Short mmCIF file of C-alpha atoms in Angstrom, two decimals:
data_model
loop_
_atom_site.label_atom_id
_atom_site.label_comp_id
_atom_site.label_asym_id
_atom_site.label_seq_id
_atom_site.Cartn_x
_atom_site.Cartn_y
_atom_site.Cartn_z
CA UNK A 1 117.98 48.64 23.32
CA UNK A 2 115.99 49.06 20.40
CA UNK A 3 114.57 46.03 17.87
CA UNK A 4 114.97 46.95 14.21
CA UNK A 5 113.09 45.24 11.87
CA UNK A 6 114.44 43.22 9.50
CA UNK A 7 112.91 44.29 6.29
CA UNK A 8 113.98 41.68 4.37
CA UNK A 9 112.15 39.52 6.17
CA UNK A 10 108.65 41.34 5.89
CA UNK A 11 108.81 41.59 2.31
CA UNK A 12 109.30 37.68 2.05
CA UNK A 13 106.10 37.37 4.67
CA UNK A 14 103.87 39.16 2.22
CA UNK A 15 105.07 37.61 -0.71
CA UNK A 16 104.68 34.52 0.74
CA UNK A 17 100.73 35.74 2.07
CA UNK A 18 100.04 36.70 -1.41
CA UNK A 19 100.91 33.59 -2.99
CA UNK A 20 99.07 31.22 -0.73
CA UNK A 21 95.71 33.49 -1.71
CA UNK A 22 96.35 33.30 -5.21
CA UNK A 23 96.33 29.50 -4.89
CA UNK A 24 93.19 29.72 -2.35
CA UNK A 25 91.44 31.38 -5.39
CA UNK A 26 92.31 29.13 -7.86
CA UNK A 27 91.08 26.15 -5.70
CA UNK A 28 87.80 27.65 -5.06
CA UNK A 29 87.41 28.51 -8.91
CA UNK A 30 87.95 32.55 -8.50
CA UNK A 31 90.56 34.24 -9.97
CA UNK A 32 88.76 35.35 -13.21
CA UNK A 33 89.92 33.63 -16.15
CA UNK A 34 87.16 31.40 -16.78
CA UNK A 35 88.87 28.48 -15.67
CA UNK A 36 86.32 27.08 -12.56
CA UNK A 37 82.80 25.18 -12.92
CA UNK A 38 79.39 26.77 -13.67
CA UNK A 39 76.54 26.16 -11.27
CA UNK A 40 73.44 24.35 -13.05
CA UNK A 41 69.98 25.68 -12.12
CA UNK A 42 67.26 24.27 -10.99
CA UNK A 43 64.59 23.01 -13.17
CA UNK A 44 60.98 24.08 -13.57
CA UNK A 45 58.33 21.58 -12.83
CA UNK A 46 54.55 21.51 -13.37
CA UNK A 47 51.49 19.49 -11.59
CA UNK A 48 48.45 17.44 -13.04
CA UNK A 49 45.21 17.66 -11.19
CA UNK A 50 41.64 16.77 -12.54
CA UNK A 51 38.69 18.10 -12.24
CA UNK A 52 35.01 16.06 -11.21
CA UNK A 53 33.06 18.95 -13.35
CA UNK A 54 29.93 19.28 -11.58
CA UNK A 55 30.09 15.75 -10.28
CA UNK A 56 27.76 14.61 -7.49
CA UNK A 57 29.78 11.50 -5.97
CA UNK A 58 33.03 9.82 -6.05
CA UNK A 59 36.18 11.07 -5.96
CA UNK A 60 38.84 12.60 -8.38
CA UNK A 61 42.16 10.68 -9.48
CA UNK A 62 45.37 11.88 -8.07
CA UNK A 63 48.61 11.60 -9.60
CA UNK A 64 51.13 12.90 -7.28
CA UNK A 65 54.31 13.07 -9.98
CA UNK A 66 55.76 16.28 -11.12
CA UNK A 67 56.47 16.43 -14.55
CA UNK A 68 59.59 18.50 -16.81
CA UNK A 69 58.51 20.73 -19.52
CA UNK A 70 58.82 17.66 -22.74
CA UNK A 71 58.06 15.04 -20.23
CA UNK A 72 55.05 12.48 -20.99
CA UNK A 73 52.01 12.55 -19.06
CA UNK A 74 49.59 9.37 -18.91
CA UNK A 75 46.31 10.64 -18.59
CA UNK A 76 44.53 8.19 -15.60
CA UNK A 77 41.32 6.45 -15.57
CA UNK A 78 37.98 7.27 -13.29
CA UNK A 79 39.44 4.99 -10.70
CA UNK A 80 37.28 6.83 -7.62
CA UNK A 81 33.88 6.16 -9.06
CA UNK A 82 33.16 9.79 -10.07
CA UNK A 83 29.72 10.49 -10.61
CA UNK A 84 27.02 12.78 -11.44
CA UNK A 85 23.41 12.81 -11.07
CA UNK A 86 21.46 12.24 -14.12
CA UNK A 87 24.76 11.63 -16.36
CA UNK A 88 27.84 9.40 -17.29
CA UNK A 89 31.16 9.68 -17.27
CA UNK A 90 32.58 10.12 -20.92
CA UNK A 91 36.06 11.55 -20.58
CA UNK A 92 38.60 14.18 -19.55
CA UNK A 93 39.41 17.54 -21.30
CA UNK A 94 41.59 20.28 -20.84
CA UNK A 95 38.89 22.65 -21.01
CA UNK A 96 35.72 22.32 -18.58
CA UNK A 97 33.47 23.14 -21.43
CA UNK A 98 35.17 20.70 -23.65
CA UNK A 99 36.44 22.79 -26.12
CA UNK A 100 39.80 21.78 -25.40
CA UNK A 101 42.02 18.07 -26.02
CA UNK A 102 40.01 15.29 -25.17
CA UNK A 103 41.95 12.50 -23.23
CA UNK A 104 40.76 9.28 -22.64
CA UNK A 105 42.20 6.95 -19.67
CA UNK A 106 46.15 5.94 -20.67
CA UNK A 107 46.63 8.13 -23.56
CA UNK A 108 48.97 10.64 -23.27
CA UNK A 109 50.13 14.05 -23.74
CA UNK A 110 53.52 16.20 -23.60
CA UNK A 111 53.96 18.84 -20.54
CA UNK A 112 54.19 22.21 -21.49
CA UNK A 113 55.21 25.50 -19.62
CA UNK A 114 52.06 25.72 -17.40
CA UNK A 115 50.40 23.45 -14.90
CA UNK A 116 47.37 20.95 -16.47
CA UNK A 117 44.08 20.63 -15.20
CA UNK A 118 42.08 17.65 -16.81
CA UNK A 119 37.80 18.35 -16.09
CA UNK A 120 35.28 15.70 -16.36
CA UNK A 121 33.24 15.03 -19.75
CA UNK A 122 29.60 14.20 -18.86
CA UNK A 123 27.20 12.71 -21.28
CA UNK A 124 23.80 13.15 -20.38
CA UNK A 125 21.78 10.04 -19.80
CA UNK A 126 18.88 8.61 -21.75
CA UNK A 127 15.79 9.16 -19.77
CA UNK A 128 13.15 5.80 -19.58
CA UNK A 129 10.51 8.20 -19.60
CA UNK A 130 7.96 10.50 -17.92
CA UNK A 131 5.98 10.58 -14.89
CA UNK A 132 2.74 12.77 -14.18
CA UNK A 133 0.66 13.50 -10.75
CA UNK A 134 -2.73 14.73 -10.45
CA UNK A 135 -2.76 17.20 -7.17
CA UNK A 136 -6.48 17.55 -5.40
CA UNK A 137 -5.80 21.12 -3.94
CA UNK A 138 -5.54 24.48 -5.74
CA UNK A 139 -1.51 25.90 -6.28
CA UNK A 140 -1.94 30.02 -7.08
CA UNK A 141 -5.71 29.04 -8.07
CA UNK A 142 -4.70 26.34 -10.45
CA UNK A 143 -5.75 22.32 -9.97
CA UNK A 144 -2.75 20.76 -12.18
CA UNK A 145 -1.30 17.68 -13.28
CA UNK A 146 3.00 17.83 -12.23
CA UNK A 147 5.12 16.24 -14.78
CA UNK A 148 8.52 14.80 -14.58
CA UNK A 149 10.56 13.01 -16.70
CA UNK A 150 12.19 9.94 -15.27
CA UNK A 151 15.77 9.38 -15.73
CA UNK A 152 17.74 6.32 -16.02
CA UNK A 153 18.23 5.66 -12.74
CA UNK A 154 14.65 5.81 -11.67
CA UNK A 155 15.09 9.60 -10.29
CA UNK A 156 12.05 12.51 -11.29
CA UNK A 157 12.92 15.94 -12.56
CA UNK A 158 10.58 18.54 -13.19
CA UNK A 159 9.95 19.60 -16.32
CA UNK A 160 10.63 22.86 -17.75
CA UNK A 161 6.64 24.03 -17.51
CA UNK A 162 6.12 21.31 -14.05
CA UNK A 163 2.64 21.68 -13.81
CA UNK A 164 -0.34 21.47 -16.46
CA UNK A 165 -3.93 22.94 -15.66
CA UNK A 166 -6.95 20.11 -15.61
CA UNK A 167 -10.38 20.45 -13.67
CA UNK A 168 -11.18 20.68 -10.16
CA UNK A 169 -10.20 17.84 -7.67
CA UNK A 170 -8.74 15.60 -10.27
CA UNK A 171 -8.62 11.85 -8.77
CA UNK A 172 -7.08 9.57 -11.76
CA UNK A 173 -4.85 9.66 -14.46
CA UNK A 174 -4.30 7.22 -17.07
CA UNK A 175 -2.41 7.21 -20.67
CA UNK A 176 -3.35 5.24 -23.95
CA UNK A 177 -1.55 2.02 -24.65
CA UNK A 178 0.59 3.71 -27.21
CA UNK A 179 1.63 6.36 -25.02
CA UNK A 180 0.27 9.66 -26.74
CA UNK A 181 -2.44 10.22 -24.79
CA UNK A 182 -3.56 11.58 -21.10
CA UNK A 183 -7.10 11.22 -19.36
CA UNK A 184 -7.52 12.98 -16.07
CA UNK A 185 -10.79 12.35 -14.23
CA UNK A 186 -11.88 15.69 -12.53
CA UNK A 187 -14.30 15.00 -9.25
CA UNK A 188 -15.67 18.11 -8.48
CA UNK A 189 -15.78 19.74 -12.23
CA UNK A 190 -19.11 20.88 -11.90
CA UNK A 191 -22.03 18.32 -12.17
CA UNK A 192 -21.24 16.10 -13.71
CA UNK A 193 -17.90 15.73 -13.18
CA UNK A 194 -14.82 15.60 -16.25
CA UNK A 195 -12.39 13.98 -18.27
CA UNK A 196 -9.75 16.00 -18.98
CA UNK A 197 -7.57 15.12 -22.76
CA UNK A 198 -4.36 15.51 -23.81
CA UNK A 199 -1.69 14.77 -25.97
CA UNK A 200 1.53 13.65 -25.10
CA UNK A 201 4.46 15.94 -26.66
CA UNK A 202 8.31 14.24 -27.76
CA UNK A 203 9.67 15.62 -24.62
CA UNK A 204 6.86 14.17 -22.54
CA UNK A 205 5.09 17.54 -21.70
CA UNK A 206 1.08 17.23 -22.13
CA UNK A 207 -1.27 19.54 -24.40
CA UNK A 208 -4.51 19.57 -23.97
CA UNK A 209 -6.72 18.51 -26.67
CA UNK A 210 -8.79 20.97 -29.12
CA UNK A 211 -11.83 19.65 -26.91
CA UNK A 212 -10.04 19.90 -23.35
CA UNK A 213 -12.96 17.90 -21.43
CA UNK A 214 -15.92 15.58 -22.41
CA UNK A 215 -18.37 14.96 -19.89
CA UNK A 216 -18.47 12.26 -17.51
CA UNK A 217 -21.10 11.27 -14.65
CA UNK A 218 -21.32 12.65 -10.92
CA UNK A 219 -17.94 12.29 -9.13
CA UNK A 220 -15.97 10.34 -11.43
CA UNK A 221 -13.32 8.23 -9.36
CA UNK A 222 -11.28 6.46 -11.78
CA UNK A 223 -10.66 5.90 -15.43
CA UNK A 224 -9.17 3.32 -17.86
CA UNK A 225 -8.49 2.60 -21.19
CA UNK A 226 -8.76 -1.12 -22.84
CA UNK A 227 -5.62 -2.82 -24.18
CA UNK A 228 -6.72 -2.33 -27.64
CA UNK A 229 -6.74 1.36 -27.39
CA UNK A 230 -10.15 1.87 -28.79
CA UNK A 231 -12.86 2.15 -25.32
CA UNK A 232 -12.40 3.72 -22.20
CA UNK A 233 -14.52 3.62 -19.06
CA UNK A 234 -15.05 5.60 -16.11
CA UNK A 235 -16.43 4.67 -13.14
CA UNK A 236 -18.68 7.88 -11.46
CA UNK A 237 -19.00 7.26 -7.66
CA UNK A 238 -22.30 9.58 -6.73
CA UNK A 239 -24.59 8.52 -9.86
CA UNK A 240 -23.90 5.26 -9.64
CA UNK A 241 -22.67 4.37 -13.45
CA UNK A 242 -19.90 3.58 -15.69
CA UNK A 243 -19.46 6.07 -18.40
CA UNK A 244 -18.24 4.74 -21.53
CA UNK A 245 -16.00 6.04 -24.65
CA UNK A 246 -14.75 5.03 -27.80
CA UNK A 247 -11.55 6.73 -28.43
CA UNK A 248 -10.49 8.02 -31.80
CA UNK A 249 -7.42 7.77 -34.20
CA UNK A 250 -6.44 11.13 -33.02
CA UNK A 251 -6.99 9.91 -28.87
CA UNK A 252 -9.97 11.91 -28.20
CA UNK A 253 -13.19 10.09 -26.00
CA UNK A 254 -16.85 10.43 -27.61
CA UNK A 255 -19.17 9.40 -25.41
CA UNK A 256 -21.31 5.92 -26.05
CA UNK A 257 -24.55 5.21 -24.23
CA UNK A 258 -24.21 5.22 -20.02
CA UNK A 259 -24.15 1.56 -18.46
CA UNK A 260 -26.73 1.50 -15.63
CA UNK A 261 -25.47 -0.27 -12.88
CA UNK A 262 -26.90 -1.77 -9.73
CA UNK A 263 -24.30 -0.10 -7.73
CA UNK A 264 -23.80 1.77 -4.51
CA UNK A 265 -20.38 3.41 -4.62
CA UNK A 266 -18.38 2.68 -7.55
CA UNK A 267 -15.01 3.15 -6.79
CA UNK A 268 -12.47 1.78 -9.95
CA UNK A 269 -13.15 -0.15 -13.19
CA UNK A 270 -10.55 -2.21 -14.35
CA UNK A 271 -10.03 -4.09 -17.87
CA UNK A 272 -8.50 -7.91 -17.76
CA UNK A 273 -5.58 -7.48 -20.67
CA UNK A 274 -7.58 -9.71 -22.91
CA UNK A 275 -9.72 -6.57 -23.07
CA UNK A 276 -12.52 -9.16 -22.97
CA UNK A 277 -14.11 -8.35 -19.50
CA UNK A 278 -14.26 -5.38 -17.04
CA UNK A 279 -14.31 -5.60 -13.12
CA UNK A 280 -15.62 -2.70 -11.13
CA UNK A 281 -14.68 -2.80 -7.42
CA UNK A 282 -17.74 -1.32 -6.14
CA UNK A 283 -17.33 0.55 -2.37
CA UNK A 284 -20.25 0.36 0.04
CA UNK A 285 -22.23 -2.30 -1.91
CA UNK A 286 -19.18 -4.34 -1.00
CA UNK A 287 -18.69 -6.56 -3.95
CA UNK A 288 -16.81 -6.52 -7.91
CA UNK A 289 -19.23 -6.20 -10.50
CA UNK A 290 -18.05 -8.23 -13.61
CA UNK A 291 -19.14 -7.24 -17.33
CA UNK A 292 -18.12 -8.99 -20.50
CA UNK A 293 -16.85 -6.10 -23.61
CA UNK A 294 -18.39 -6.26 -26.52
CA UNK A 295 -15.10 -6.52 -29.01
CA UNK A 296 -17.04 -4.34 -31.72
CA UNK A 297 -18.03 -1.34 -29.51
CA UNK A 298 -16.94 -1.64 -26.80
CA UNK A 299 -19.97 -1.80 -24.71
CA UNK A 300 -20.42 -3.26 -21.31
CA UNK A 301 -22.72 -6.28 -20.26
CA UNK A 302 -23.15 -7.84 -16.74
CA UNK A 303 -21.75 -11.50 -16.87
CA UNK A 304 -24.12 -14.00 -16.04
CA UNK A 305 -22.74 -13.73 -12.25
CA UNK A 306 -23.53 -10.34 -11.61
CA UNK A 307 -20.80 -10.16 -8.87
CA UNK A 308 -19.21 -11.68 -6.12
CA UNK A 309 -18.46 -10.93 -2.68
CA UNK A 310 -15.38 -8.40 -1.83
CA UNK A 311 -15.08 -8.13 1.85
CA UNK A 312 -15.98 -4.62 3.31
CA UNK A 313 -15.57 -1.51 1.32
CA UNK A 314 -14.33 -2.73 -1.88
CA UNK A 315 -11.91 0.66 -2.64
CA UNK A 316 -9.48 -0.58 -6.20
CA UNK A 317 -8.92 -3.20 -7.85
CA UNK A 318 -5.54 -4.35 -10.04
CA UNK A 319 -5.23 -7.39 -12.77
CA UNK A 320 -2.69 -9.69 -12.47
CA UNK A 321 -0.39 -9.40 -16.25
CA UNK A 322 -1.15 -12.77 -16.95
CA UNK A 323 -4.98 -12.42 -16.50
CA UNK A 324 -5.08 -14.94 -14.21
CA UNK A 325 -5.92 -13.27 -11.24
CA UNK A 326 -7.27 -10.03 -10.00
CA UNK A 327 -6.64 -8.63 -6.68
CA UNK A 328 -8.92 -5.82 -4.25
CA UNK A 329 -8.16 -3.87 -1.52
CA UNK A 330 -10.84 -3.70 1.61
CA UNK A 331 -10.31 0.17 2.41
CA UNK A 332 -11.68 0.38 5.87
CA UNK A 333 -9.92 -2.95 7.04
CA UNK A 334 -6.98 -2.98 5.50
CA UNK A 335 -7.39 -6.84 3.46
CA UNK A 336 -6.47 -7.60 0.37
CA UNK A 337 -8.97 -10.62 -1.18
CA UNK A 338 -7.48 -12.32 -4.21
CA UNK A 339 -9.09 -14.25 -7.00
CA UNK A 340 -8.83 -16.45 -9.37
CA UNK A 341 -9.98 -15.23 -12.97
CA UNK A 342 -12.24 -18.16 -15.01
CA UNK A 343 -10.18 -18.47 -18.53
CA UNK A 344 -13.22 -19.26 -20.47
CA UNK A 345 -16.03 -16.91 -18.80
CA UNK A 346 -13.90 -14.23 -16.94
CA UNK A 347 -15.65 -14.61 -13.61
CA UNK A 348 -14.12 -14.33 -10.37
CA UNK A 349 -13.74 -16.72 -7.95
CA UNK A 350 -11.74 -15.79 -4.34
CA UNK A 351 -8.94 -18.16 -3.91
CA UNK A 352 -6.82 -18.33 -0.37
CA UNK A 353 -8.36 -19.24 3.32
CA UNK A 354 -8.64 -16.00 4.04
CA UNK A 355 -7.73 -12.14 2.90
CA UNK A 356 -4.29 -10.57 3.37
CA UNK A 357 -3.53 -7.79 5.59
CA UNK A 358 -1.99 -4.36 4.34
CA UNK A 359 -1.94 -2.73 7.78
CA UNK A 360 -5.10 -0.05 9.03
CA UNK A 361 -6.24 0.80 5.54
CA UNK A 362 -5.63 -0.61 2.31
CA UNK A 363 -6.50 2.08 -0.91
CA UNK A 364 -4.35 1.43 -4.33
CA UNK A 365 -3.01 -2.23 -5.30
CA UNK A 366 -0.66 -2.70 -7.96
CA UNK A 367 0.80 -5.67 -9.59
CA UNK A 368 4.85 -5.21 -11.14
CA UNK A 369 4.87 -5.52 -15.04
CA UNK A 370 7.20 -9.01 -14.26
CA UNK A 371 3.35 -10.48 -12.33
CA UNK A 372 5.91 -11.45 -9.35
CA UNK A 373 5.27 -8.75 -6.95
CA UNK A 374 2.45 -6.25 -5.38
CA UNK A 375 2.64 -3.68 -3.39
CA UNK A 376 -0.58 -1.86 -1.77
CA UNK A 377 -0.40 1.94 -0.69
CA UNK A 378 -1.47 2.72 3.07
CA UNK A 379 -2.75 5.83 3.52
CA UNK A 380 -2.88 6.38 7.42
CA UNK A 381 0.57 5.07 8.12
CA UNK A 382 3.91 6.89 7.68
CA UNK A 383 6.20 4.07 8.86
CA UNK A 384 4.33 1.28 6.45
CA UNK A 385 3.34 3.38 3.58
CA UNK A 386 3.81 0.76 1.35
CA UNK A 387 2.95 -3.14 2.11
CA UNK A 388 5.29 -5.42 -0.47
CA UNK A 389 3.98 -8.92 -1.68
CA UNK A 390 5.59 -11.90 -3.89
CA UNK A 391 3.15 -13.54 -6.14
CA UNK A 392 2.95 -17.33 -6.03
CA UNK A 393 2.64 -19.57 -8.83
CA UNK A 394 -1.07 -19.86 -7.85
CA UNK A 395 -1.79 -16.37 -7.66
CA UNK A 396 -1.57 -16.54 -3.73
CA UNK A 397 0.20 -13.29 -2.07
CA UNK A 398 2.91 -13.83 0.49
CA UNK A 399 4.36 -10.69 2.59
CA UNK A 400 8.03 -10.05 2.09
CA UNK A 401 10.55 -9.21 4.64
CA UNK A 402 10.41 -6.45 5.77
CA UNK A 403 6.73 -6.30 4.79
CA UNK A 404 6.23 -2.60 4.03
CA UNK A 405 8.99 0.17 3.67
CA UNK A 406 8.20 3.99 4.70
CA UNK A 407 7.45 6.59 2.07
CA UNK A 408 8.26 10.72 2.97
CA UNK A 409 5.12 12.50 3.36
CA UNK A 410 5.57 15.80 3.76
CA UNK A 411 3.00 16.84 6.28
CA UNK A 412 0.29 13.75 5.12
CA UNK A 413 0.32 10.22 7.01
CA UNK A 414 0.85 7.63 4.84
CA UNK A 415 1.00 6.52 1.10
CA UNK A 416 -2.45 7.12 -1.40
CA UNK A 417 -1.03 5.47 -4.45
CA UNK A 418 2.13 3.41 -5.68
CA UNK A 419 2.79 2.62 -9.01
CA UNK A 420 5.58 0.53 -10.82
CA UNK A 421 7.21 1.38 -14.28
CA UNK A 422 7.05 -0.54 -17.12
CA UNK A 423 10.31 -1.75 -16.77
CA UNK A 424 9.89 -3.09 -13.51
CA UNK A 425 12.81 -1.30 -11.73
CA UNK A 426 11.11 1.72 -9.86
CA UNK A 427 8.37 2.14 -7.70
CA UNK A 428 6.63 6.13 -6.90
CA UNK A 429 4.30 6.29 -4.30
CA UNK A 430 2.29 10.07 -3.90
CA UNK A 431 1.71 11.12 -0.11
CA UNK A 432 -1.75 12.17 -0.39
CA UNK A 433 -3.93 15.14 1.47
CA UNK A 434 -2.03 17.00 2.27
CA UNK A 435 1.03 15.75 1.65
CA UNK A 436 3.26 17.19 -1.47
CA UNK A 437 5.80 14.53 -2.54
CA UNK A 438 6.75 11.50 -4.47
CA UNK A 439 8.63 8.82 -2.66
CA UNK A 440 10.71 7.23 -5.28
CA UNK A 441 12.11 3.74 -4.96
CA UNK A 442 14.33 1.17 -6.73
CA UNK A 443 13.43 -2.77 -7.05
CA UNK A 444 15.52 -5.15 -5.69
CA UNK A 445 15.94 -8.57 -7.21
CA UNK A 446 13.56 -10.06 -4.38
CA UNK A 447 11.13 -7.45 -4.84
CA UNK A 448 11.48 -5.17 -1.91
CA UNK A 449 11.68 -1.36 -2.14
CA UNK A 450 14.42 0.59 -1.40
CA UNK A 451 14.28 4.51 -1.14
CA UNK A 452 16.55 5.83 -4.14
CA UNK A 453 18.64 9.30 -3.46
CA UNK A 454 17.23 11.67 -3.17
CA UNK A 455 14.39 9.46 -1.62
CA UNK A 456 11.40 12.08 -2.67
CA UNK A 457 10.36 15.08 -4.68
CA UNK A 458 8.30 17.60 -4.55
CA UNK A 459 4.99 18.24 -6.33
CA UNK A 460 1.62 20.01 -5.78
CA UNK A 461 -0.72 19.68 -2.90
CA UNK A 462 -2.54 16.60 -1.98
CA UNK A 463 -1.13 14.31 -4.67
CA UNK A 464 -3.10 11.29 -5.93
CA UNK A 465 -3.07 9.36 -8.50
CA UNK A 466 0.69 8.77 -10.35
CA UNK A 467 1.00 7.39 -14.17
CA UNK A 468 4.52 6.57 -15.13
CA UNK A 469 4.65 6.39 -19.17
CA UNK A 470 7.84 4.46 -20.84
CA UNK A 471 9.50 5.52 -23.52
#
């Protein structure tokens, strides 16, 4: 039998179907009509980084929020110990070159539409002044004096034009007690040998003089200039004498009458800061020769004790700031003999049982501006380059620990000079023929060296004598 459908009953089903979408619709907010909820979006946000600039050290400050367009950014502090070479921190800026908004740590500023990048400000430091090295072998045909200004924390930079021409084989270098002038004793500048003049320039560079030379004797080893600024003295190694100067208002030397001297191999004059009396540390003759200055010219005269006894090879000689003492390195042996220095006559008298050692060889001596610590330069040893002494109250030298400190060589074996700045805080020692660097070091509060970084430089070949001039 056949089913009929009921058609009445289908037209309620889809009536029914339709109604229960309708309501499905309006529950889920369809339907048109604008009668549902709107969907909000998603907002934009930005990011705050910062920048070292060109540092050398230290890290950058984070800040890991996420900041709305209008929202208030605190600018943060150098809190890694960001650093850079030769410069200090000053503050941030949203422009590397600073042209931008300078921030300073917890200010603050308003996020715009774009992330923000904060760069490190860097003020350049103050330098404490200049440094110049006289180099015994020939760069491109030249003999020249590298110069270097020192920055505040101790470290040399070449200066725009490093290196200044001077004779051949220059040995010493010295500056004026004010500062604006250079002498440069040349060994081998024909016969006789040189001084070489110049004047010291605002940024430290040196110009030689309208007259570039005077004349000195045969081989001229070393040369020095008397506290008062008005004599100098060089002491010429082959002929046997002490040339002496007078210096004028404008720094240039005119030559006074040669001191004869019952020497063998003069090796370095030195002044006592009274500029009363002279000592000259005198090689194979193996003694100091001791003169009196005359305080009106300037000229030398032997002390009533000629001399006294220094050991074997007498090679430099150093003052103690106080005048109290003088010390003098025995090349060949390695000793350093100290002395006590008479107040009233100036003569020397050796003080301790014995001499100190400085390792193989002992060349330069030098006293620190404070008179508490010395440090001698060995020339034949790499890994002791530098021997480090406190001063006692009585003059006495006792080694520290460790009792000398390496130096970088660069190809030579040890250490031919080390000098202290006037400040007291840096020591340079040059690495000699035929070496080509600077060791540079800091001063701790007990004396002893420690390499700075970078712990050398670079200058010309077979570096000698170093002068360090304060500002």
């Amino acid at each position: 039998m056949a089913i009929k459908s009921d058609r009445r009953l289908l037209s309620g089903a889809r009536s029914l179907g339709a109604a229960a979408f309708t309501l499905l619709l309006l529950a889920c907010g369809g339907g048109g009509g604008g009668g549902g909820t709107t969907t909000t979006p998603i907002a934009t946000t930005y990011t705050v980084t910062y920048n070292g600039n060109g540092n050398t050290g230290g890290t950058v400050p984070v800040d890991a929020s996420t900041f709305q367009q209008g929202q208030t950014v605190t600018v943060l502090g150098n809190t890694s110990s960001l650093v850079k070479t030769g410069f200090t921190f000053a503050s941030w800026n949203t422009q590397a070159n600073g042209s931008g908004t300078a921030y300073t740590a917890g200010q603050t500023c308003t996020m715009g539409s774009a992330n923000l990048t904060f760069y490190a400000q860097w003020t350049a430091q103050a330098g404490i002044g200049y440094a110049y090295v006289v180099n015994q072998y020939t760069t491109n045909g030249h003999q020249g004096i590298s110069q270097y200004t020192v920055g505040s924390n101790g470290s040399l930079t070449p200066m725009t034009i490093p290196t200044v021409d001077c004779g051949t084989t220059p040995e010493c270098i010295v500056a004026h007690p004010t500062g604006k002038y250079v002498y440069v004793a040349n060994t081998l500048d024909g016969v006789p040998g040189t001084i070489s003049q110049y004047t010291v320039g605002t940024d430290g560079s040196l110009t030689p003089m309208a007259t570039a030379k005077v004349a000195a004797g045969t081989y001229p080893l070393s040369i020095t200039v008397d506290p008062t600024g008005k004599f100098a003295y060089v002491a010429n190694n082959q002929s046997a004498n002490i040339s002496q100067y007078t210096i004028g208002t404008d720094g240039s030397l005119t030559p006074m009458t040669t001191a004869g001297l019952a020497a063998n191999y003069p090796d370095q004059v030195a002044v006592h800061p009274s500029g009363k009396y002279a000592y000259l540390a005198d090689g194979d003759g193996n003694k100091v020769l001791q003169y009196t200055i005359n305080q009106t010219t300037g000229a030398l005269s032997p002390m009533g004790t000629a001399s006294v006894a220094a050991g074997s090879n007498a090679y430099s000689i150093t003052i103690h700031p106080s005048g109290k003492w003088a010390y003098v390195t025995n090349y060949f042996t390695g000793a350093i003999l100290e002395y006590a220095i008479d107040a009233t006559s100036g003569a020397l008298s050796q003080i301790g049982s014995a001499s100190v050692g400085a390792g193989q060889y002992a060349a330069y001596v030098t006293v620190d501006p404070t008179g508490k610590y010395a440090y001698v330069a060995n020339p034949l040893t790499m890994s002791s380059a530098v021997f480090q002494y406190t001063i006692g109250t009585d003059g006495t030298l006792a080694a520290m620990s460790p009792a000398s400190v390496a130096a970088v060589t660069a190809g030579s074996t040890g250490a031919a000079c080390i000098q202290v700045d006037a400040t007291g805080s840096y020591a340079y020692s040059t690495s000699g023929q035929p070496g080509s660097t600077v060791t540079q070091y800091s001063i701790g509060a007990g004396g002893a060296l420690t390499a700075l970084t970078p712990a050398s430089v670079t200058t010309g070949p077979g570096p000698n004598k170093i002068l360090i001039i304060n500002k």
